[in-house]
mmCIF file of C-alpha atoms in Angstrom:
data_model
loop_
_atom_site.group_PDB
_atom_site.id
_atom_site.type_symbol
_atom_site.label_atom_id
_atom_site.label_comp_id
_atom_site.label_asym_id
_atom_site.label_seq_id
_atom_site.Cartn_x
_atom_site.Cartn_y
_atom_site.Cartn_z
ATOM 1 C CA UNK A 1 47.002 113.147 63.790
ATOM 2 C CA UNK A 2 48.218 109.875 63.035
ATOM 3 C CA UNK A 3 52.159 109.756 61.835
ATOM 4 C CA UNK A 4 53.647 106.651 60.308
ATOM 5 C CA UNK A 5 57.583 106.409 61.446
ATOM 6 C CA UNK A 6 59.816 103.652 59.582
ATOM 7 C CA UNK A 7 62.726 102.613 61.997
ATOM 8 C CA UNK A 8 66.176 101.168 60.323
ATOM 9 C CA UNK A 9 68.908 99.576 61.782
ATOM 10 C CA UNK A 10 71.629 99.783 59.282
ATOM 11 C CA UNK A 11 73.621 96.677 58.621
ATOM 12 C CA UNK A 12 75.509 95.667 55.387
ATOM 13 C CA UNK A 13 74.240 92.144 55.441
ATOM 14 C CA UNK A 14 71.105 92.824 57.126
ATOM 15 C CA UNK A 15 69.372 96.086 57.905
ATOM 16 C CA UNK A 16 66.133 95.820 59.819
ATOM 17 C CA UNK A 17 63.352 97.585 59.324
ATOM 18 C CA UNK A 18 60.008 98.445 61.005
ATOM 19 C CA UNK A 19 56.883 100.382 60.503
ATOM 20 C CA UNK A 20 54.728 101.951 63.301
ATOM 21 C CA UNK A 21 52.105 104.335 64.131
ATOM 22 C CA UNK A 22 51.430 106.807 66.958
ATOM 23 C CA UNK A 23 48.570 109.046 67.492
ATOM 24 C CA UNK A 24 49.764 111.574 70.322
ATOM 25 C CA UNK A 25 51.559 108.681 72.953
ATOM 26 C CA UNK A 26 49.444 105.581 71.466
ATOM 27 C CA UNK A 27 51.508 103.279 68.982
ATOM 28 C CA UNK A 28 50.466 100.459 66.969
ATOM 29 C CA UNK A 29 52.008 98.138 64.885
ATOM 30 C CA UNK A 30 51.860 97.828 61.237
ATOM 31 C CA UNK A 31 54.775 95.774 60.153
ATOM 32 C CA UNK A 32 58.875 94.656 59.990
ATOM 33 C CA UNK A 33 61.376 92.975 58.109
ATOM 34 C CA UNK A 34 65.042 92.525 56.784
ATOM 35 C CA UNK A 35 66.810 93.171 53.795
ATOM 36 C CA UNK A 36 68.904 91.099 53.262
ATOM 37 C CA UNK A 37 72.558 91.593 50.384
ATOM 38 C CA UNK A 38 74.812 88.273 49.863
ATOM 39 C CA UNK A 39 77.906 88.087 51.355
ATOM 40 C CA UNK A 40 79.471 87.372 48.121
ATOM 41 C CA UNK A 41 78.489 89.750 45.609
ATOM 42 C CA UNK A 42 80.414 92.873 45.261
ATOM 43 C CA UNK A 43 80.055 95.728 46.784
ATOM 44 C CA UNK A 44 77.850 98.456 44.685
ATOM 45 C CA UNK A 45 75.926 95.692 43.533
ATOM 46 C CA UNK A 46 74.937 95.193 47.059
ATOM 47 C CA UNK A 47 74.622 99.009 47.918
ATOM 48 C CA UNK A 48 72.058 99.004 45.176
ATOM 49 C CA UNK A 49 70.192 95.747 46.343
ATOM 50 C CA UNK A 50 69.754 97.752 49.912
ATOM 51 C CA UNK A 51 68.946 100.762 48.344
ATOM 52 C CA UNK A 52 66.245 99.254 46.227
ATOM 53 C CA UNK A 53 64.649 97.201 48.599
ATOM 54 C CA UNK A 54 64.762 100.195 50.916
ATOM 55 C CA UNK A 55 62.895 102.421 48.565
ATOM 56 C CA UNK A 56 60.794 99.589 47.942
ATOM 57 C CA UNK A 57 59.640 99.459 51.133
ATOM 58 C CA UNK A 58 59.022 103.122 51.589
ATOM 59 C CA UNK A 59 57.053 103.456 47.997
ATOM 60 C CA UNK A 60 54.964 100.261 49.723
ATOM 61 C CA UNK A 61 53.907 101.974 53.370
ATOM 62 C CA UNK A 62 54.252 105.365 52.531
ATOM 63 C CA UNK A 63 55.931 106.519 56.033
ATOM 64 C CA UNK A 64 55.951 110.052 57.065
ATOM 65 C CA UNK A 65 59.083 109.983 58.743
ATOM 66 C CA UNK A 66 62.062 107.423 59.387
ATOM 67 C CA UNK A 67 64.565 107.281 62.317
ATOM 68 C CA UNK A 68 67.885 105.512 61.981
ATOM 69 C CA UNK A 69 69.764 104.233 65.050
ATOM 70 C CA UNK A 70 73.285 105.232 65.392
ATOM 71 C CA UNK A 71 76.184 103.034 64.300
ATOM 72 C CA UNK A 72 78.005 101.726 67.437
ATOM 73 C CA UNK A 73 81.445 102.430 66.690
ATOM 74 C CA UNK A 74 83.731 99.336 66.894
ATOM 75 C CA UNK A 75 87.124 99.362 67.892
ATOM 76 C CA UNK A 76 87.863 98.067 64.502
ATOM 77 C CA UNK A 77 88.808 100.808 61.853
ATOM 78 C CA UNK A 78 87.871 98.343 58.516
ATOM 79 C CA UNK A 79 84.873 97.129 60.700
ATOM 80 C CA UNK A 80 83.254 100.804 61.326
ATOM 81 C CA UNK A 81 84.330 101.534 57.273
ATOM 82 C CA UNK A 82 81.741 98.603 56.921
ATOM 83 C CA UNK A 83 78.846 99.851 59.306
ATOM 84 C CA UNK A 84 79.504 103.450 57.842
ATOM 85 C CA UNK A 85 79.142 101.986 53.651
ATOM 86 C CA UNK A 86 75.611 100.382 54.919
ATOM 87 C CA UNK A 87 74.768 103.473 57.171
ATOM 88 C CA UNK A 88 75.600 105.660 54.420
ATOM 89 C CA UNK A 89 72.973 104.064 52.153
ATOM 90 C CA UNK A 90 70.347 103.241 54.725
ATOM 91 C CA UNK A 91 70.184 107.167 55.511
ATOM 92 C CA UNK A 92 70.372 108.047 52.326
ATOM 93 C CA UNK A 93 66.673 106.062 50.771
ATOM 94 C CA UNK A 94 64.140 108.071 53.232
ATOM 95 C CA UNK A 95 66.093 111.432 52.773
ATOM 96 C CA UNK A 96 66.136 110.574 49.055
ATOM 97 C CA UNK A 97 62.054 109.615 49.270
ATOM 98 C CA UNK A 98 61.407 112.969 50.814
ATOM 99 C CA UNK A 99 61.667 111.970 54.565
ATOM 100 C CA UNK A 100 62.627 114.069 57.668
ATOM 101 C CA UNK A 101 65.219 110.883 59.312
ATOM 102 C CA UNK A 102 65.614 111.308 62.602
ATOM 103 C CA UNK A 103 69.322 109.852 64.043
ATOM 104 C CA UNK A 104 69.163 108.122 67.805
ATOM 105 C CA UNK A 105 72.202 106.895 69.758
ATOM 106 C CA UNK A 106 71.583 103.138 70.848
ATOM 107 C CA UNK A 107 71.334 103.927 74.227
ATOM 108 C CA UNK A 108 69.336 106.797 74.066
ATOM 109 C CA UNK A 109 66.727 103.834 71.983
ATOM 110 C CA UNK A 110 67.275 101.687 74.771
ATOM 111 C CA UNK A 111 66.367 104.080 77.398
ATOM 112 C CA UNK A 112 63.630 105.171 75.126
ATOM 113 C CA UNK A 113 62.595 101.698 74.817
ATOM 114 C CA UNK A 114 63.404 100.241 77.994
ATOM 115 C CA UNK A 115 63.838 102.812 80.666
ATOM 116 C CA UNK A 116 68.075 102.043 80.978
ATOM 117 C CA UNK A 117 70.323 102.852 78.598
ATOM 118 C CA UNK A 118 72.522 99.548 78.706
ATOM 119 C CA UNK A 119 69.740 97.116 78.589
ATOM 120 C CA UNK A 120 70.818 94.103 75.987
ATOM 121 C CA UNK A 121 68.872 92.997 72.378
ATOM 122 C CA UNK A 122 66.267 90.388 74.447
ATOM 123 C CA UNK A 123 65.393 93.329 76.882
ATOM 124 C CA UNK A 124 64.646 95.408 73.742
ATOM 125 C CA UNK A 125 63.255 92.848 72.143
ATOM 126 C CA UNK A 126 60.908 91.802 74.952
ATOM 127 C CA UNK A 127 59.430 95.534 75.419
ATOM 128 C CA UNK A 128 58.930 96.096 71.640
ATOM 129 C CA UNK A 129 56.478 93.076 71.961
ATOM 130 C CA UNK A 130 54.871 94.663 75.512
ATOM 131 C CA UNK A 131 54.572 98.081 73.495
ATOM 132 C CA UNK A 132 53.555 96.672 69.587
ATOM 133 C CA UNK A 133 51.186 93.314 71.311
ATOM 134 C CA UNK A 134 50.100 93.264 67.491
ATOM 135 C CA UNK A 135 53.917 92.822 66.444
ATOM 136 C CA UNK A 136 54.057 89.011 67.218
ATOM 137 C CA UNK A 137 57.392 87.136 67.389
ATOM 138 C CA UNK A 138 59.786 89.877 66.241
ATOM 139 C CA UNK A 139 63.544 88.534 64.899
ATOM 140 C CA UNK A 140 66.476 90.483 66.677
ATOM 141 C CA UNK A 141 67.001 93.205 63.854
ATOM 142 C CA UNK A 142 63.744 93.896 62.942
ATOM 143 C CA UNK A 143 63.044 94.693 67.284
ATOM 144 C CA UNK A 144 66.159 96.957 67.135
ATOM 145 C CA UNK A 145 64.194 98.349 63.587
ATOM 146 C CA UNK A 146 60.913 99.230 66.204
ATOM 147 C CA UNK A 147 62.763 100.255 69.242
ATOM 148 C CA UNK A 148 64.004 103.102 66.669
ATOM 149 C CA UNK A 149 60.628 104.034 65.586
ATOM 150 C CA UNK A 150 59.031 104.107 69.125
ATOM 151 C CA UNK A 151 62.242 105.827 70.273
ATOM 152 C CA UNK A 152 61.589 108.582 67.268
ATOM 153 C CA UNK A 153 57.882 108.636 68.163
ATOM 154 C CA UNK A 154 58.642 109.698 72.118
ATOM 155 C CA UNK A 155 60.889 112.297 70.976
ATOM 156 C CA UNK A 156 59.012 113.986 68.396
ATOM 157 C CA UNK A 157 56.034 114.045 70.862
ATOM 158 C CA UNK A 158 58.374 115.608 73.571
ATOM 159 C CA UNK A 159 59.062 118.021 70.708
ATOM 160 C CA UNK A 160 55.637 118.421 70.433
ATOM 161 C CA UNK A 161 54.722 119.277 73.640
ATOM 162 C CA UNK A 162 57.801 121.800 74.004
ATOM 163 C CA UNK A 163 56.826 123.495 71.102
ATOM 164 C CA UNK A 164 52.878 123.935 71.918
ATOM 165 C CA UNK A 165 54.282 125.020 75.771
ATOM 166 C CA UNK B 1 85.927 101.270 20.829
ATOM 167 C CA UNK B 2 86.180 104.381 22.679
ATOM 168 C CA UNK B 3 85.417 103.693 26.873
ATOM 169 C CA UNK B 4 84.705 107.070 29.080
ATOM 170 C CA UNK B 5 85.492 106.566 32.585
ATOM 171 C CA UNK B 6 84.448 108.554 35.763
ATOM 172 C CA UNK B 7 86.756 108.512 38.820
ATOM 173 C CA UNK B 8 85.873 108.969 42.138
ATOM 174 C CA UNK B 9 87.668 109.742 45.033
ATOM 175 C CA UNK B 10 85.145 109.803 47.827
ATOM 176 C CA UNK B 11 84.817 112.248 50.994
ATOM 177 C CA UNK B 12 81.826 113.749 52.924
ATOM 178 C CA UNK B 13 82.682 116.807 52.575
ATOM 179 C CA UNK B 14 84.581 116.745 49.073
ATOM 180 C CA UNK B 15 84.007 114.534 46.749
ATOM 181 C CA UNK B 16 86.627 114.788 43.712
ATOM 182 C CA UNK B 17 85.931 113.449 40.256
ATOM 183 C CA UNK B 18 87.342 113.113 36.655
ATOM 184 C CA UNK B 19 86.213 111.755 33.511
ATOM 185 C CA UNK B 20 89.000 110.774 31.020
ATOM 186 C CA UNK B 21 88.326 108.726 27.754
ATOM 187 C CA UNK B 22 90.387 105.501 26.842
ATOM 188 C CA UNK B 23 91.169 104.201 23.377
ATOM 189 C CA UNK B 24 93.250 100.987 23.385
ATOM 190 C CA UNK B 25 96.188 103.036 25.356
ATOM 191 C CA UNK B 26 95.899 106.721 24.479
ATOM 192 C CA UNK B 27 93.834 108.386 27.234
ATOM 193 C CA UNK B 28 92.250 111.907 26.977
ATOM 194 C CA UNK B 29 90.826 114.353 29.445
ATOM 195 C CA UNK B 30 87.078 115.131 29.506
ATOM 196 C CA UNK B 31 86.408 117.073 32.574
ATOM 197 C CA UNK B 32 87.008 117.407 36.361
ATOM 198 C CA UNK B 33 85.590 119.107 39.577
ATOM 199 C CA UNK B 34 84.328 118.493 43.001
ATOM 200 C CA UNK B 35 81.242 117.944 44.859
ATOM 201 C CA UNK B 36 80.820 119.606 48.588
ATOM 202 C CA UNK B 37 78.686 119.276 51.010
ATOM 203 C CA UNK B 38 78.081 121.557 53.906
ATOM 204 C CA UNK B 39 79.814 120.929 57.236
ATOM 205 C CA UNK B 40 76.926 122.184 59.257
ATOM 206 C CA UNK B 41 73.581 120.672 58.035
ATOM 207 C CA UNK B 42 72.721 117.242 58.712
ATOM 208 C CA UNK B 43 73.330 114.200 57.268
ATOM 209 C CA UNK B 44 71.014 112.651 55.547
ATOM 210 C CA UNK B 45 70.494 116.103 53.745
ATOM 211 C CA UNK B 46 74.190 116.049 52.951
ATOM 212 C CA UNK B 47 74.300 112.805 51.463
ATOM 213 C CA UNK B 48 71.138 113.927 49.589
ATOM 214 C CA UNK B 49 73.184 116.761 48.315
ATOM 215 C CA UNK B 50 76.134 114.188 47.468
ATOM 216 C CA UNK B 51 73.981 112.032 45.442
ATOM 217 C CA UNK B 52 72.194 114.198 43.845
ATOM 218 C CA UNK B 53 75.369 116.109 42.259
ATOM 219 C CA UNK B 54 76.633 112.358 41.504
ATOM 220 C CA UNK B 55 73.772 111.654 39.398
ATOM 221 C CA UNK B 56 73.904 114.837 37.673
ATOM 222 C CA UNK B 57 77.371 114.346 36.730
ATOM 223 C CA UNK B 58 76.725 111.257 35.616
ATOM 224 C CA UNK B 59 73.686 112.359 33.513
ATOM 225 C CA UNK B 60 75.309 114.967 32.342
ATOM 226 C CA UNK B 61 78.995 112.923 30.768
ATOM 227 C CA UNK B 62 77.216 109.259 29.886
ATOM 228 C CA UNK B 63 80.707 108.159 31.237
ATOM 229 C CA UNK B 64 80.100 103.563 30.277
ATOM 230 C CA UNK B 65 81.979 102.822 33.155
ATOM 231 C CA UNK B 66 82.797 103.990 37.029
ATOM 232 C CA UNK B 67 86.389 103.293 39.041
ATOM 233 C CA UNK B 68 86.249 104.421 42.814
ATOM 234 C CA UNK B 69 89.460 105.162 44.655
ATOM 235 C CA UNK B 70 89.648 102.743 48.254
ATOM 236 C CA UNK B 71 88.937 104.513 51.495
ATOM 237 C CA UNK B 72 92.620 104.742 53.187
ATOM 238 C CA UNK B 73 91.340 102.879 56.630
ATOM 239 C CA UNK B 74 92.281 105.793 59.503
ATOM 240 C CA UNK B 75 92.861 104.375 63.150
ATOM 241 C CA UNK B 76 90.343 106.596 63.948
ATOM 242 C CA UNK B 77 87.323 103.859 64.089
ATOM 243 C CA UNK B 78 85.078 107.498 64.067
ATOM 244 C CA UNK B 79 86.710 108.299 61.150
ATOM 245 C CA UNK B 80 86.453 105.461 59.043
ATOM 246 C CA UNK B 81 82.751 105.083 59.659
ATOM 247 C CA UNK B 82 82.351 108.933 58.384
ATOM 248 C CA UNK B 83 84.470 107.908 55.899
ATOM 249 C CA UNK B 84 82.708 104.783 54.930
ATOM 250 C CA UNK B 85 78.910 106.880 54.863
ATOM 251 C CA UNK B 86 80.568 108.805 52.251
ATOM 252 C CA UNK B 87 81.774 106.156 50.482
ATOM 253 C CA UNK B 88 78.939 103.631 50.582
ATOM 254 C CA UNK B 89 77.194 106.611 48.512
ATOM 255 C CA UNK B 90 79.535 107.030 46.290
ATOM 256 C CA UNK B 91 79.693 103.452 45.025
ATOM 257 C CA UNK B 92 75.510 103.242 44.900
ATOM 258 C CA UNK B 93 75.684 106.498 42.744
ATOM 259 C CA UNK B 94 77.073 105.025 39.635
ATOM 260 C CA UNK B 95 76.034 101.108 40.148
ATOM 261 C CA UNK B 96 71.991 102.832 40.353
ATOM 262 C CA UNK B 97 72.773 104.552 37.261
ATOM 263 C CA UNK B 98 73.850 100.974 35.550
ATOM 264 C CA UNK B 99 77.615 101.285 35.861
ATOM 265 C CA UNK B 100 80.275 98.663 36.351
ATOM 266 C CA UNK B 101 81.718 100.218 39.191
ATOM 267 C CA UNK B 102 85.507 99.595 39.732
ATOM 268 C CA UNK B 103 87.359 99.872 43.312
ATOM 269 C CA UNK B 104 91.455 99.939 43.679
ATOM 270 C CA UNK B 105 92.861 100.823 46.356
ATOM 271 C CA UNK B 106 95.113 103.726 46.606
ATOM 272 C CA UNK B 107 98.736 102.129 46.493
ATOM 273 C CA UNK B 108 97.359 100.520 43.072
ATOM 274 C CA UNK B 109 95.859 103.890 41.951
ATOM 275 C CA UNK B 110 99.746 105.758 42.223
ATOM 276 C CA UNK B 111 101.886 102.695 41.338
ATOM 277 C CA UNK B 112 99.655 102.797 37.746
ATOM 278 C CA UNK B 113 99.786 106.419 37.666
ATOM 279 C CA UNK B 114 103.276 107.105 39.397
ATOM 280 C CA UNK B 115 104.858 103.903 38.748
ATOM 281 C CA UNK B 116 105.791 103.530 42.647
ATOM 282 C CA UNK B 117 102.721 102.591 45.083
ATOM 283 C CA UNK B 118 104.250 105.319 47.569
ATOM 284 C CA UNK B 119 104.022 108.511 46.076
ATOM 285 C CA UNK B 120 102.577 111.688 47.446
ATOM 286 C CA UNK B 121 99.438 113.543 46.420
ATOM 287 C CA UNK B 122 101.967 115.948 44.366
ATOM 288 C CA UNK B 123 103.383 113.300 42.545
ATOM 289 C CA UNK B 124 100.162 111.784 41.595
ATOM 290 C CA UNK B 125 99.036 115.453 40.290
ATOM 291 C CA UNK B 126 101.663 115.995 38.735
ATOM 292 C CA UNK B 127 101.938 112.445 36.310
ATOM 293 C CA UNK B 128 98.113 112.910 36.042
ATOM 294 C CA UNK B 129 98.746 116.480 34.331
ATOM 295 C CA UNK B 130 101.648 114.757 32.250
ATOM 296 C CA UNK B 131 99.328 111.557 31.017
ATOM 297 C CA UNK B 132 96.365 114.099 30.165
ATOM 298 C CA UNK B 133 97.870 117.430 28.641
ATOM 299 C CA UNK B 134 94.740 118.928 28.156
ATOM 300 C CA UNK B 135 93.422 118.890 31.820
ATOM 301 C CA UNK B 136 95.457 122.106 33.231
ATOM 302 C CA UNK B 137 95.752 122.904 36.358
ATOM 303 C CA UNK B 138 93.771 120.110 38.618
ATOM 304 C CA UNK B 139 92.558 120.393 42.218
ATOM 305 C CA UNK B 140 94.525 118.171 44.897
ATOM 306 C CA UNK B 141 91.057 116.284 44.993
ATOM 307 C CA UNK B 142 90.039 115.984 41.306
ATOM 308 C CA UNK B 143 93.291 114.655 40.524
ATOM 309 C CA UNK B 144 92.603 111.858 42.522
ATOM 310 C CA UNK B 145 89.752 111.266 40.827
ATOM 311 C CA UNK B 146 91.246 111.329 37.421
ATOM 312 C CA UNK B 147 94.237 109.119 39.029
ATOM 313 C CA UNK B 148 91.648 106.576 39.525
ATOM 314 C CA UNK B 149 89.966 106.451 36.486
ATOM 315 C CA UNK B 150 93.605 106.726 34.533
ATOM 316 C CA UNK B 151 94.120 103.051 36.855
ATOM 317 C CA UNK B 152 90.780 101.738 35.711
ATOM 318 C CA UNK B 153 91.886 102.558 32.020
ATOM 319 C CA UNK B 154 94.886 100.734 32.296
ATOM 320 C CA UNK B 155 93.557 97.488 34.270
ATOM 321 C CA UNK B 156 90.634 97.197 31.671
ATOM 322 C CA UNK B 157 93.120 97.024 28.780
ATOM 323 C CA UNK B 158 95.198 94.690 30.630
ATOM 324 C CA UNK B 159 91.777 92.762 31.181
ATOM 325 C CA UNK B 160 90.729 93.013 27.996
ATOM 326 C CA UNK B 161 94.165 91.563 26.173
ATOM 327 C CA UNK B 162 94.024 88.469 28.737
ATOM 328 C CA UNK B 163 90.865 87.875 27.985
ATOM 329 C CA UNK B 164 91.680 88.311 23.820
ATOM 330 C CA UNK B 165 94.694 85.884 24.158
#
């Protein structure tokens, strides 16, 4: 059975996203992007600009389920208030479309993605392209975006497999 | 013209809001409650759940306009991002459904409700059952909420005689 995973990698001013495949342990790349809100504008008018475009993108590739990376937590209170606004929204558009959203520690995406937990954005970046060939020259959020979705499609398969045991 | 307002105070867990009316200066009381979300279950179905009740309110009271109380910034970086997923879907509620959506921060909220920026949650309650009679006895958290929208009433008079000078 062939499941179609959206990855997100929540950001107020850019959230990347990515759409994959994977048919037991085989993945394949379908495609990625940003979405983007100005800087400027204020701030519900942005929420809803993410929102849209995020349901916009679902409505367009019809994913069965999404994963969203984990916020890293910054040392900065008003900074994580930030992450959580966009994180809030970016978990909200696949739960709202009717998706299961699956929520992955960055490390645990690395390691997933990589094989070592503290592995940096080209490393990640580099083995998205070994493990999506068809992905071409992926920008920084949109590999975080697919390290997500490959990390989501490992563990449900693991989940798989425990359950059939 | 009368405007009807809905305040939010946002929380993950507990959500308070209020909807007031405003005419010129006189103010009236429309209704009040709060919107939970269970502590165990997971996220994205418990912003789901948030949302959801949001829009319902708002389908349900037409309010024309939104006013959203500032998330205090905890030191707790952990904090402030739960804080901030809460919040980020509390401002998209009302700007989806084609609000102007306010935001004052908390010290404005009691100094136009209290007169002093530094009162307690008490003293907030307490001028917010003086300034509308007819609300009775209000919940800690819904008073907030209708402290909120009782600042957004006064700014958008203030607003509105600048703007007739």
């Amino acid at each position: 059975m062939t499941i179609r995973i959206l990855g997100l990698d929540p950001g107020l001013r850019i959230t990347g996203w990515g759409i994959i495949e994977c048919e037991g342990s085989r993945l394949s790349h379908i495609d990625h992007g940003i979405v983007q809100s100005k800087d400027g504008e204020d701030l519900p008018i942005r929420l809803v600009s993410l929102y849209t475009q995020l349901i916009d993108i679902i409505q367009q590739y019809t994913p069965d389920e999404a994963a969203v990376e984990e916020t890293f937590v910054n040392k900065n209170p008003l900074s994580a208030l930030k992450l959580g606004i966009a994180r809030g929204v970016v978990l909200l558009a696949p739960a709202q479309a009717g998706l299961i959203v699956g929520e992955y520690s960055a490390n645990k995406v690395k390691k997933s993605v990589v094989g070592v937990g503290h592995a940096d954005k080209n490393q990640v970046a580099m083995m998205v392209s070994r493990l999506l060939p068809k992905s071409g020259g992926v920008v920084k959020d949109a590999a975080d975006a697919l390290a997500v979705a490959i990390c989501h499609a490992h563990h449900r398969t693991f989940f798989q497999k425990v359950r059939m045991a």
